[in-house]
C-alpha atoms as an extended CHARMM CRD file, in Angstrom:
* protein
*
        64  EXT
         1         1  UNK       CA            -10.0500000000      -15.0580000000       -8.9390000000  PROA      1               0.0000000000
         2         2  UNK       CA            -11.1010000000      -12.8610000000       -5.8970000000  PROA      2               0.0000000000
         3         3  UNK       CA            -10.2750000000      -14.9830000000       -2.5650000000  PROA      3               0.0000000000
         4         4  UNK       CA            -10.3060000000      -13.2190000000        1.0160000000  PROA      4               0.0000000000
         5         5  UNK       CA             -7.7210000000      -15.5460000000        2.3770000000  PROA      5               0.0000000000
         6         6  UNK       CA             -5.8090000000      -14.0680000000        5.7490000000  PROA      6               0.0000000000
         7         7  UNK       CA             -2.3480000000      -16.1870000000        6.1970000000  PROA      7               0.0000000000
         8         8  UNK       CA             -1.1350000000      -15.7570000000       10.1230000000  PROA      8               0.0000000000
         9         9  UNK       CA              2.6410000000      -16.5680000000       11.1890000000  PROA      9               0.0000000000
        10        10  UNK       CA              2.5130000000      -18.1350000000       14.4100000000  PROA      10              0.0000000000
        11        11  UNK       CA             -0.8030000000      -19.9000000000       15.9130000000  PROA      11              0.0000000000
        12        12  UNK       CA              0.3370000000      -18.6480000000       19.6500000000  PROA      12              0.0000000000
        13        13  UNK       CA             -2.3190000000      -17.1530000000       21.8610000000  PROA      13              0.0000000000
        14        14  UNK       CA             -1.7170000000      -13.5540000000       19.8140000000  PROA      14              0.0000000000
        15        15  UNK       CA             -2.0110000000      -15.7820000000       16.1320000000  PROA      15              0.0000000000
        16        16  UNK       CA             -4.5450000000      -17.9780000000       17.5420000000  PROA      16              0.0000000000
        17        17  UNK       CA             -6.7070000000      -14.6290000000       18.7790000000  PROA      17              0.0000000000
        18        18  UNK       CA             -6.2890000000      -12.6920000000       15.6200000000  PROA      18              0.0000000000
        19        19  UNK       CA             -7.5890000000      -15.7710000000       13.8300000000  PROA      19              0.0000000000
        20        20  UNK       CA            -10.3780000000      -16.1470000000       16.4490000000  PROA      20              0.0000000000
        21        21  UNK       CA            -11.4530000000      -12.2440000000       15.6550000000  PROA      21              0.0000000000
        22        22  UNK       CA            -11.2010000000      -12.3800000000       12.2690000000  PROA      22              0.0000000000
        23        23  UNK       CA            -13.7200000000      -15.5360000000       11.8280000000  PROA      23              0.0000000000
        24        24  UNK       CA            -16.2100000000      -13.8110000000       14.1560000000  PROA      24              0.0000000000
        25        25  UNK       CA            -16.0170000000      -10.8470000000       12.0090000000  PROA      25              0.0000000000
        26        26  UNK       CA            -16.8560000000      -12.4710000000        8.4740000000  PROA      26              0.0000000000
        27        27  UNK       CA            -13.9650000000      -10.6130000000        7.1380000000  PROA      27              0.0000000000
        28        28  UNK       CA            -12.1510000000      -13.1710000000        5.1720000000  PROA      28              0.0000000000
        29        29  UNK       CA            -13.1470000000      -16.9400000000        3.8790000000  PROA      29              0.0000000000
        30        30  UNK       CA            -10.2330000000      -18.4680000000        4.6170000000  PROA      30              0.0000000000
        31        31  UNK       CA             -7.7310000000      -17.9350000000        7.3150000000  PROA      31              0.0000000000
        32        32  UNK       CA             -4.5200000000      -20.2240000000        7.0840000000  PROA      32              0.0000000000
        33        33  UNK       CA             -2.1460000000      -20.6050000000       10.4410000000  PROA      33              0.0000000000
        34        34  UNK       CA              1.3570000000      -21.3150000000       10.0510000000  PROA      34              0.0000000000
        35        35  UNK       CA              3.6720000000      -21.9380000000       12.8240000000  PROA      35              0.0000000000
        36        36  UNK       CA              7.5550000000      -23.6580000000       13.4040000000  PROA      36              0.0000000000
        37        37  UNK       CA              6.6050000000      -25.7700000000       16.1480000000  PROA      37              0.0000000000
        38        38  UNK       CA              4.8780000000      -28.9340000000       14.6490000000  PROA      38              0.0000000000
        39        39  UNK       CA              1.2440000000      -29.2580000000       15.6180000000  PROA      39              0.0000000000
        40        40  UNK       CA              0.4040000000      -26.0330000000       16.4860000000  PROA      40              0.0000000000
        41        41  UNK       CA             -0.8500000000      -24.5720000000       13.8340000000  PROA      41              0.0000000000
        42        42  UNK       CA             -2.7620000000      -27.7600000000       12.9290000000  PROA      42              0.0000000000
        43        43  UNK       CA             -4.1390000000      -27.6460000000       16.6090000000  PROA      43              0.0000000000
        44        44  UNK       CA             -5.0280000000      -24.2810000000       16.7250000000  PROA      44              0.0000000000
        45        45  UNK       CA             -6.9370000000      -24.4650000000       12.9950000000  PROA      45              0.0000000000
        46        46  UNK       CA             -9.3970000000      -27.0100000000       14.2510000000  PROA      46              0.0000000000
        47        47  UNK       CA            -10.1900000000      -25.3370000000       17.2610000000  PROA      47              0.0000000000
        48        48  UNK       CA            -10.6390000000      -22.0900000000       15.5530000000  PROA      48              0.0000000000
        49        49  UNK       CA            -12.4690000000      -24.4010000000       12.9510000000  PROA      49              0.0000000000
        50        50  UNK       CA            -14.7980000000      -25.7570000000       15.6650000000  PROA      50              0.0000000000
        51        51  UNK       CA            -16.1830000000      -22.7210000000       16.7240000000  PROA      51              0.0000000000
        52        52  UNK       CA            -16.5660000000      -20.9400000000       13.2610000000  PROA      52              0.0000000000
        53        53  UNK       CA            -19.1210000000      -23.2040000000       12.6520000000  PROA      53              0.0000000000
        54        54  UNK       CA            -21.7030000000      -21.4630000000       15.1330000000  PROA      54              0.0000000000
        55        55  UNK       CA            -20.9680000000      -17.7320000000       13.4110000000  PROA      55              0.0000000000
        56        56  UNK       CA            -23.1890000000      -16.7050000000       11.0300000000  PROA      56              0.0000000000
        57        57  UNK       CA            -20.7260000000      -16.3250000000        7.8260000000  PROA      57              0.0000000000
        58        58  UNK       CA            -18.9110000000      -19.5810000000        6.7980000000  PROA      58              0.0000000000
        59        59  UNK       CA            -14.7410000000      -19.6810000000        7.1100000000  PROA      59              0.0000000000
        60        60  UNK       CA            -12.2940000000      -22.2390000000        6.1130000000  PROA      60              0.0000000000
        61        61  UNK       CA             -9.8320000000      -22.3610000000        8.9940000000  PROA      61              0.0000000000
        62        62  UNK       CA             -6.5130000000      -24.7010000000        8.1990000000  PROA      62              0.0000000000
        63        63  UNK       CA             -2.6930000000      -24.9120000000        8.4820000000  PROA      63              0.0000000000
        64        64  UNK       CA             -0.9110000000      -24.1820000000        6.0230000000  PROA      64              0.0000000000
């Protein structure tokens, strides 16, 4: 099976940003942010999630 998935350790604003670029870019389909402090990540994926749906390739942003 040939996934692009993109798995970021901490969703602060530097995990949150690389996320962020690499949606607008199209260069993965799934991008999954992991952090320690509970929420975050969660927090951070739905934002992310939110405005990958207004770029032209689809993503599937998530905590993991």
């Amino acid at each position: 099976m040939d996934s692009r998935r993109i798995v970021i350790l901490g969703a602060g604003h530097v995990g949150s940003h690389c996320a962020y670029a690499f949606a607008a870019q199209g260069i993965c389909e799934e991008i999954v942010l992991v952090d320690i402090v509970p929420g975050k990540a969660e927090t951070q994926a739905l934002d992310i999630a939110d405005s990958a749906s207004f770029m032209p390739r689809p993503v599937l942003v998530r905590a993991g």
